[in-house]
XYZ file of C-alpha atoms in Angstrom:
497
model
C 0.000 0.000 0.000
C 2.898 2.204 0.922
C 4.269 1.980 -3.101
C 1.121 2.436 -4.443
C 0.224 6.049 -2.361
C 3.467 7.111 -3.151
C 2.655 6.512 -7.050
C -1.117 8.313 -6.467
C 0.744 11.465 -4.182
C 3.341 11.771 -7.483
C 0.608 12.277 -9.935
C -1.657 14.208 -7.623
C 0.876 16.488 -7.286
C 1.316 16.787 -10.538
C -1.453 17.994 -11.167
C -1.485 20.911 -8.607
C 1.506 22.043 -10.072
C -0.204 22.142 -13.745
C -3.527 23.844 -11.438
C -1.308 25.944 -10.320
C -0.529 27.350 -13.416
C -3.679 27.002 -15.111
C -6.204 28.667 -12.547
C -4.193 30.656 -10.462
C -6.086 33.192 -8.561
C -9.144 34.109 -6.382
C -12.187 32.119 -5.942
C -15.697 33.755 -7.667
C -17.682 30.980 -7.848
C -16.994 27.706 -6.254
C -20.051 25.706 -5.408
C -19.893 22.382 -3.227
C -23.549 20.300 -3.463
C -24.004 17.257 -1.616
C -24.076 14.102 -2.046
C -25.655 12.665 -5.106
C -28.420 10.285 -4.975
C -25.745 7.991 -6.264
C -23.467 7.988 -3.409
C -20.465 9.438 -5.439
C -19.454 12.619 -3.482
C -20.161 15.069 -6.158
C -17.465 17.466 -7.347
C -17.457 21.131 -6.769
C -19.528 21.840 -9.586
C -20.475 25.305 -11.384
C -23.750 25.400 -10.431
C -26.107 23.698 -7.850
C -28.597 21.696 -8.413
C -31.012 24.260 -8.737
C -29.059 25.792 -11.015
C -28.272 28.657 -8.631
C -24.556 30.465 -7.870
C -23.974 30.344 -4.569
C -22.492 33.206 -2.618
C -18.416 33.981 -3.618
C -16.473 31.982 -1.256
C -13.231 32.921 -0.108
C -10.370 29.661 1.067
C -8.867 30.415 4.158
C -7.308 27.233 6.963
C -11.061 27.275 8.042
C -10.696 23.453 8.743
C -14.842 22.594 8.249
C -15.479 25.964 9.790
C -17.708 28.191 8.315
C -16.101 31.431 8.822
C -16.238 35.341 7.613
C -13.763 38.358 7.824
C -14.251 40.076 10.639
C -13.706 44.235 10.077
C -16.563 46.035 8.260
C -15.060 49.472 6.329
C -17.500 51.959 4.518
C -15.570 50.712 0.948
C -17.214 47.569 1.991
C -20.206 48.686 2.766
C -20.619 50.129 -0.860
C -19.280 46.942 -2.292
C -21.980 44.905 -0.867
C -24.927 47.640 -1.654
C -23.555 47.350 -5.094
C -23.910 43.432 -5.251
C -27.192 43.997 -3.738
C -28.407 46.401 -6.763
C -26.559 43.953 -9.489
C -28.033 41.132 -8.099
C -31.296 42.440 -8.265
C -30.863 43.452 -11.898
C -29.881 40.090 -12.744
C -32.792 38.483 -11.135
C -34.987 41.452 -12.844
C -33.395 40.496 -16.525
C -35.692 38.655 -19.006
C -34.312 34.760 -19.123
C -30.511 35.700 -17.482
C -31.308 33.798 -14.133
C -32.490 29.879 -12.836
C -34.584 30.282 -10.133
C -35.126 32.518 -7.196
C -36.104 36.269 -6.781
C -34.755 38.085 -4.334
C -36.437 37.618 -0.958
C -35.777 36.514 2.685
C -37.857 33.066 2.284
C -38.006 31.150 -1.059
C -39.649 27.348 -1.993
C -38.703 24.960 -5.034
C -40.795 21.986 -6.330
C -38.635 19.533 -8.791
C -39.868 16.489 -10.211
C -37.362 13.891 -12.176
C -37.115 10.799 -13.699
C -34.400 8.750 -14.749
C -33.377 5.687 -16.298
C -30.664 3.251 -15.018
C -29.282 0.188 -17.292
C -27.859 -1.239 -13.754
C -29.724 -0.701 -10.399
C -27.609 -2.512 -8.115
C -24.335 -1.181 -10.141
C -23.412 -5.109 -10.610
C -21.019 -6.777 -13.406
C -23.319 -9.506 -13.877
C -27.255 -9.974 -13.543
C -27.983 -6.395 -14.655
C -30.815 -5.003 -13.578
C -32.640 -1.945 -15.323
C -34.911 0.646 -13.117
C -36.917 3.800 -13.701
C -36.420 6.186 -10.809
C -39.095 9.066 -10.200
C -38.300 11.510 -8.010
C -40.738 14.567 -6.310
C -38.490 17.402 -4.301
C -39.902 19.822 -2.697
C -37.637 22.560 -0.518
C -37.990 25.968 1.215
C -35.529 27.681 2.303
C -34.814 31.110 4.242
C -32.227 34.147 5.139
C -31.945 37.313 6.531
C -30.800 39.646 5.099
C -32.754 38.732 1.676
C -30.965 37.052 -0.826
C -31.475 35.700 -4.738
C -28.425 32.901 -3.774
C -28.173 29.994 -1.159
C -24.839 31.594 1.359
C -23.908 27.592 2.163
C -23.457 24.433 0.358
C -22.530 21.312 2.120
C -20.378 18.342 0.623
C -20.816 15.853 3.116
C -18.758 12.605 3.320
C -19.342 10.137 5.938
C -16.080 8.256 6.224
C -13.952 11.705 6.246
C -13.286 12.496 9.700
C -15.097 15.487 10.881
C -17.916 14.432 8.330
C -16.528 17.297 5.598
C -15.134 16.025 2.125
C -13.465 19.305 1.652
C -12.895 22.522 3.842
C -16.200 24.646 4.157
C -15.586 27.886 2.017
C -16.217 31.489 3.633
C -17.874 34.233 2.838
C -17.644 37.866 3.494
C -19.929 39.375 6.008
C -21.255 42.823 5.854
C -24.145 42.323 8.731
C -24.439 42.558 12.826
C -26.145 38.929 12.390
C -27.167 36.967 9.370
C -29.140 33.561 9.607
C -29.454 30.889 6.860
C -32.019 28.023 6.811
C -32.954 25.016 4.847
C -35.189 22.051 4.665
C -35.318 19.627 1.642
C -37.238 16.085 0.397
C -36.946 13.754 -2.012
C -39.474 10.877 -2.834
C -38.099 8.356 -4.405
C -40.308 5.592 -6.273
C -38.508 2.553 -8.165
C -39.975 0.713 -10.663
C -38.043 -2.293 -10.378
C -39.005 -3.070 -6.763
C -41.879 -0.881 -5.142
C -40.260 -1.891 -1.825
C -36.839 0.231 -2.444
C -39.287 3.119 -2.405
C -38.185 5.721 -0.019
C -37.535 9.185 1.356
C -34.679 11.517 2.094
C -34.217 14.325 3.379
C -31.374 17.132 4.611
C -31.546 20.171 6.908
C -29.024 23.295 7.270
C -28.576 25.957 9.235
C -26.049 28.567 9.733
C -25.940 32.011 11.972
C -22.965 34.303 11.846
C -23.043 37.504 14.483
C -20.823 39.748 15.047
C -20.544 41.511 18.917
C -17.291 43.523 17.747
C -16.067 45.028 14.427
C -13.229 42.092 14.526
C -14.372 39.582 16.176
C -16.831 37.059 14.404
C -18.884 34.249 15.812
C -20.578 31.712 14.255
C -22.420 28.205 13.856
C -23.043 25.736 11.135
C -25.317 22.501 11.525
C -26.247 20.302 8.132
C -28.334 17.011 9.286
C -29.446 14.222 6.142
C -31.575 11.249 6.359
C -30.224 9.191 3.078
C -28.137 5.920 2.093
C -25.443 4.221 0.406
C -24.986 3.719 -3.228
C -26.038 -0.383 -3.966
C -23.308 -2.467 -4.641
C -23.256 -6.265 -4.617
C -20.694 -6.909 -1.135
C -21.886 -4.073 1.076
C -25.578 -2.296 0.427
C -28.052 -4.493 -1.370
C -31.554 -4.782 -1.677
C -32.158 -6.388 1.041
C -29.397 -4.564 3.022
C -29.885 -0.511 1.532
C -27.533 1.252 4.500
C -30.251 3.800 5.564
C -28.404 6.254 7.472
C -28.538 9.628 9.746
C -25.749 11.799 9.955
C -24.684 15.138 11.447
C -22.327 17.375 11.079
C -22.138 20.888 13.475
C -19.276 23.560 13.566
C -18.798 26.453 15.830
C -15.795 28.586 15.406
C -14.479 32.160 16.813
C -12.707 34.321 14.637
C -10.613 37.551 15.585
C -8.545 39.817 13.740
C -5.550 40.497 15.561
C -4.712 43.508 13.461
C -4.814 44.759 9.938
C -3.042 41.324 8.479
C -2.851 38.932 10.841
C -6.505 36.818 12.518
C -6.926 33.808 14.383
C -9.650 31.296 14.783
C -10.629 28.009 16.681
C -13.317 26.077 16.166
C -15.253 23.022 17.220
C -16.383 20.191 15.459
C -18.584 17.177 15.977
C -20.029 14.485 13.637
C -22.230 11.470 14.227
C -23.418 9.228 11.858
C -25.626 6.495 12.937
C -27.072 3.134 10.384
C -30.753 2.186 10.661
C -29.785 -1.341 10.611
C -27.893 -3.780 12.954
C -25.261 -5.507 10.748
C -24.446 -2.072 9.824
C -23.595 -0.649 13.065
C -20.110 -1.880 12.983
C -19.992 1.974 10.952
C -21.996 4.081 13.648
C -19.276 6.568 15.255
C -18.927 10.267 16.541
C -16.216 12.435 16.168
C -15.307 15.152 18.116
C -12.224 17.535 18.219
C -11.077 21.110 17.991
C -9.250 22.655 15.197
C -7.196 26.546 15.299
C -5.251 28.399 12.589
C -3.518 31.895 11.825
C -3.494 33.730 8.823
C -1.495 36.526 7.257
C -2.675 38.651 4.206
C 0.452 39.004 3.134
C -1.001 41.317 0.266
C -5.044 41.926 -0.404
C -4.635 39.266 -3.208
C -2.403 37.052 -1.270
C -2.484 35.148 2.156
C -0.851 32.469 3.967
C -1.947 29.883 6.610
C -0.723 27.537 9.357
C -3.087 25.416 11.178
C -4.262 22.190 13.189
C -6.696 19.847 14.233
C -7.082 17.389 16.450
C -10.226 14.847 15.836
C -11.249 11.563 18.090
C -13.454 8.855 16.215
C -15.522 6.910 18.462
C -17.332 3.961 17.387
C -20.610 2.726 19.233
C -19.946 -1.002 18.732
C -16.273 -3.101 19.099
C -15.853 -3.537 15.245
C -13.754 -0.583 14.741
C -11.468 1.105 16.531
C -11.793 3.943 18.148
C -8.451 6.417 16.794
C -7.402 9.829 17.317
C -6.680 12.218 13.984
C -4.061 15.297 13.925
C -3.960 16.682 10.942
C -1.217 19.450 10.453
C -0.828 21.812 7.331
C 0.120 25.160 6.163
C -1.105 26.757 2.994
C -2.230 29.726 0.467
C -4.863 31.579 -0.789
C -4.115 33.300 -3.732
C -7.115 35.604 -5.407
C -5.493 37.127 -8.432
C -8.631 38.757 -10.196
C -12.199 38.143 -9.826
C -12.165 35.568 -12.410
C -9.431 33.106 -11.138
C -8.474 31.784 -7.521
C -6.273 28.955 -6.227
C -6.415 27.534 -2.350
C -3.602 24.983 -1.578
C -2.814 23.439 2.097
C -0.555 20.666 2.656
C 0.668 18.959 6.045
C 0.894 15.423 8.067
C -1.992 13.976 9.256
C -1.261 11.000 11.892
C -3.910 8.613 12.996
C -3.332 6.855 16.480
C -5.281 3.389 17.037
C -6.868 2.435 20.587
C -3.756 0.289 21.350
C -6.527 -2.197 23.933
C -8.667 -2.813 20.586
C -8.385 -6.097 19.541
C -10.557 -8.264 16.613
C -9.980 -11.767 15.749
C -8.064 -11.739 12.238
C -6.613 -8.604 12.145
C -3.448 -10.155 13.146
C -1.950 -8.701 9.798
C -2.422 -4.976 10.786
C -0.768 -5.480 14.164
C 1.800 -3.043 13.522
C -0.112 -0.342 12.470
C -2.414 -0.648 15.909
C 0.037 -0.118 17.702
C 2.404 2.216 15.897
C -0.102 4.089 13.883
C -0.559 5.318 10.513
C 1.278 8.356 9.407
C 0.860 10.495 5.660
C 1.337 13.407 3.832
C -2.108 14.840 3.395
C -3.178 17.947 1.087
C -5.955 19.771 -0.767
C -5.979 22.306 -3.551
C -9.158 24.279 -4.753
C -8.537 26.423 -7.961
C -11.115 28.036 -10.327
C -11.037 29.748 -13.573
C -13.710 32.069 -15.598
C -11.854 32.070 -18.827
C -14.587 34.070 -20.765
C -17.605 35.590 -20.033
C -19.747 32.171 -20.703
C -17.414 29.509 -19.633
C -16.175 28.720 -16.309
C -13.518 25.697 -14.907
C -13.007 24.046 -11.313
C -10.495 21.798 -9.500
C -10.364 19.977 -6.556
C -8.452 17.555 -5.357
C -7.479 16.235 -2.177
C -5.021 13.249 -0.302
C -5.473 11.700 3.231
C -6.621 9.192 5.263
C -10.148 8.044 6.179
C -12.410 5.911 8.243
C -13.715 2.886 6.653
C -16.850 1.745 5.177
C -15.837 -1.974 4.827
C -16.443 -4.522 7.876
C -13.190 -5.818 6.273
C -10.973 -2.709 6.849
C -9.564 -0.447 9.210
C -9.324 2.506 6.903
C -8.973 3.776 3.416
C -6.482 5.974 1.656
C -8.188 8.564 -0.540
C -6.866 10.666 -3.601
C -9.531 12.456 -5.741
C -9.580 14.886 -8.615
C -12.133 16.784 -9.397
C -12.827 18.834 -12.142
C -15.551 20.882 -13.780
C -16.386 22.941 -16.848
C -19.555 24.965 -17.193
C -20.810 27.493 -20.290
C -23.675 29.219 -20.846
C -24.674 28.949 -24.472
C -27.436 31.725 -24.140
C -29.010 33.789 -21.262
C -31.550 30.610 -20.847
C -29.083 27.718 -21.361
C -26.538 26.365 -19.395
C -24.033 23.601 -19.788
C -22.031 21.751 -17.080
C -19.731 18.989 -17.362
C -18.535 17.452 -14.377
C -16.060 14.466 -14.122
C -14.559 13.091 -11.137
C -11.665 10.212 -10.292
C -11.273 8.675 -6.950
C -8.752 6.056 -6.149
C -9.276 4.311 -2.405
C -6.937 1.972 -1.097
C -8.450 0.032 1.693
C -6.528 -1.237 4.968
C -7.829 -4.970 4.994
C -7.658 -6.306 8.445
C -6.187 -10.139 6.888
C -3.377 -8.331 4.926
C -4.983 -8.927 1.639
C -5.192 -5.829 -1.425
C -8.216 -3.858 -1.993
C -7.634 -0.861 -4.058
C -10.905 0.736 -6.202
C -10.534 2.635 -9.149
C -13.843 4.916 -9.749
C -14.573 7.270 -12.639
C -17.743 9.370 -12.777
C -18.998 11.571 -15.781
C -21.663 13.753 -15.511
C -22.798 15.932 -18.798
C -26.170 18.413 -17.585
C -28.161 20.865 -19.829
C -30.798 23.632 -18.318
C -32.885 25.310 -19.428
C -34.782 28.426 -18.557
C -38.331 28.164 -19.621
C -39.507 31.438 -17.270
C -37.432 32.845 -14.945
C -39.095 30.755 -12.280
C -39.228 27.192 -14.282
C -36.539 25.321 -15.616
C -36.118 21.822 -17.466
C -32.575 19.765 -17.132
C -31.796 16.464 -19.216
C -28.542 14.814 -17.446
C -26.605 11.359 -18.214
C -24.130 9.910 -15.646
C -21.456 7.097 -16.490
C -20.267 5.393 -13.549
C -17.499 2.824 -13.720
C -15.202 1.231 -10.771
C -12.315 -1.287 -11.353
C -11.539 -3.185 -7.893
C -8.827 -5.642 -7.486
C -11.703 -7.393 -5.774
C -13.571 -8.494 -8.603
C -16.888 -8.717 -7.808
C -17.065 -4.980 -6.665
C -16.634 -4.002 -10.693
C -19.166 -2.445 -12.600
C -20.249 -0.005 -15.314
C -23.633 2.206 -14.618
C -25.430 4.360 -17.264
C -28.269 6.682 -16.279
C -30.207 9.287 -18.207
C -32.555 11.418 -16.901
C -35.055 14.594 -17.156
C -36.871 17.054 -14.805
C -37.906 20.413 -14.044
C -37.785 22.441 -10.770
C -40.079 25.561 -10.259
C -38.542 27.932 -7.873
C -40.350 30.894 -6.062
């Protein structure tokens, strides 16, 4: 396992240096979504899924925090009023936005359907399936807003219960609240009894007692499950799931270039079903950084965290997580923006665990597991109409096999968006994910996965909207029964209000 991460850290690296020099700057418009209904973490894609730009984020050592700068200067003040009045003109412009007006409470309604050639994303014994899908949402700010201030990518077997670090935004108010409720019912035409429904809340309040000193909370709950595969989540065995994730953090400018900020974090993620509980866990822990804005376009970072994993039943061992890293921001126009970090991350076993046949992993209970771990965020607006994002990211995380102690993670990430006209949009995302797994006998599991996702919108009225999507999904496993290949087209439309 050790050759084979040093082979994946090579070419991961390689590709943040060619990031580097392709999308070097600040970031406008980077928007994380969720999970997909497929299980694949999604990529940090253009736009979400109602096809709305979030607010611009801005990559600081926020560690899962949600954060905001902390001073508030009458320059700033203007800049925001000015947003204000161009957002409005863009939501007020014949066919030039998807979705909502500009209000303090909002509600969607989408309704989908799609078509799968493999159901239970098998190599063998195929199984096709037509998927309808009714989502309704409402969500709600103050001050008013046209844009959703937070998107969540969750990812239950990252510690901390993040799959990337939670971008900021500037703040311009005293106080500002965000909240969000969503549904989706889910109806299968291949087995009425997979029928289901999910759902996801968020919240977030940001306050500020002092002109540099910035407080603020962040909670994202979902009600969903695993993606099927043949081993782990099957019919019979879907992996229904509840999981949490809350930050709190403190930010305080020191002075003019230099803040600080600590935070707290806690995750819990819980499985409906018995034989599953071997996965239910909380995680707890405290992270801290400083920053220096070494020039308004330019800032550097040192930071640290310290997470503990518990697990509810003996299966897993409970382990302690210290990540360490130092980075940059660099925003050099509105169009472009890079975030890199870098650091160790060490992950100390509960030396008393012990598990009949993990004999083979003996050293690394006692000893630990040590790695290089990094992340890089980058975006590009090359032209008015077309837009590109990276992410990518190395480390190591909890398992979701009964069979493993952990996994070692590198993904890349990257999306390209264009708006053909002021009522269509394009997005192509495509993601690759290599995980090699810890196996408690000694034995090799390392999966492969590529994802391709090509979406079209368009803008019927301002309000309504119609998408047509297709999704290849493909994962190579050096345990062969875990391969497959997974086509799925679908269509649907989402009213928003």
């Amino acid at each position: 396992m050790e050759n084979r991460s040093k082979k994946y850290m090579g070419s991961a690296l390689l590709i943040l240096v060619s990031s580097h020099a392709s999308f070097s700057g600040a970031q406008e418009y980077n928007k994380a979504v969720p999970q997909s209904a497929s299980g694949l973490p999604m990529a940090t894609v253009i736009y979400n899924d109602e096809m709305q730009a979030t607010e611009p984020p801005v990559y600081k050592e926020s560690q899962g925090m949600v954060g905001a700068s902390a001073s508030i200067t009458e320059p700033e003040k203007e800049m925001v009023n000015q947003q204000a009045q161009s957002e409005e003109k863009e939501v007020n412009a014949e066919g030039r936005v998807f979705g909502y007006r500009n209000g303090s409470l909002h509600a969607a309604l989408g309704l989908s359907g799609e078509w799968t050639d493999n159901l239970y994303n098998t190599d063998t014994e195929k199984e096709e399936n037509f998927l309808t899908k009714i989502s309704p949402s409402v969500w709600l700010t103050w001050p008013r807003r046209s844009r959703r201030p937070l998107q969540v990518a969750a990812d239950n077997t990252a510690v901390g219960g993040l799959q990337y670090s939670q971008a900021e935004y500037d703040i311009y108010n005293k106080f500002e609240l965000y909240l969000s409720g969503k549904m989706d019912f889910m109806t299968y035409s291949a087995d009425s009894e997979l029928d289901h429904a999910e759902s996801a809340l968020q919240g977030q309040a940001v306050y500020k007692p002092y002109e540099r000193l910035t407080l603020r909370l962040m909670d994202n709950f979902s009600h969903s499950q695993d993606i099927f595969n043949i081993i782990e989540a099957t019919s019979e065995n879907n992996r229904v799931y509840d999981a949490n994730v809350l930050n709190a953090g403190i930010d305080w400018r020191l002075s003019d270039k230099v803040s600080a900020r600590i935070g707290y974090r806690n995750h819990v993620l819980i499985y409906d079903l018995e034989l599953n509980n071997f996965m239910d866990r909380g995680d707890d822990g405290f992270d801290g950084a400083l920053t220096y804005d070494y020039s308004p376009k330019t800032s550097f970072f040192v930071g640290g965290s310290l997470l503990t994993a518990t697990y509810e039943e003996n299966d897993m061992p409970d382990n302690d997580n210290l990540f360490l890293q130092a980075g940059m921001n660099w925003q050099a126009t509105v169009k472009t923006g890079f975030m890199l970090k870098a650091g160790y991350q060490m992950v100390d076993y509960d030396e008393d665990w012990n598990r009949d046949g993990a004999g083979a992993i003996t050293d690394t209970l006692n000893d630990g597991e040590e790695t290089v771990h990094f992340e890089a965020q980058a975006t590009w607006q090359a032209t008015r109409k077309s837009e590109f994002l990276l992410n990518s990211k190395y480390n190591i995380e909890q398992s979701d096999s009964e069979y493993a102690l952990n996994k070692t993670v590198w993904a890349a990430r990257l999306a390209y968006g264009y708006r053909f006209t002021g009522r269509i949009r394009g997005t192509m995302n495509f993601i690759y994910e290599d995980s090699d797994y810890a196996q408690f006998d000694g034995s090799s599991r390392l999966d492969e996965r590529w994802n391709l996702s090509p979406r079209i919108d368009f803008a019927l009225k301002k309000w309504l909207s119609l998408t047509l999507y297709y999704n290849f999904d493909k994962k190579d496993s050096t345990f062969d029964e875990l391969d497959y290949e997974t086509n799925t087209l679908g269509i649907g439309v989402h009213g928003a209000f």
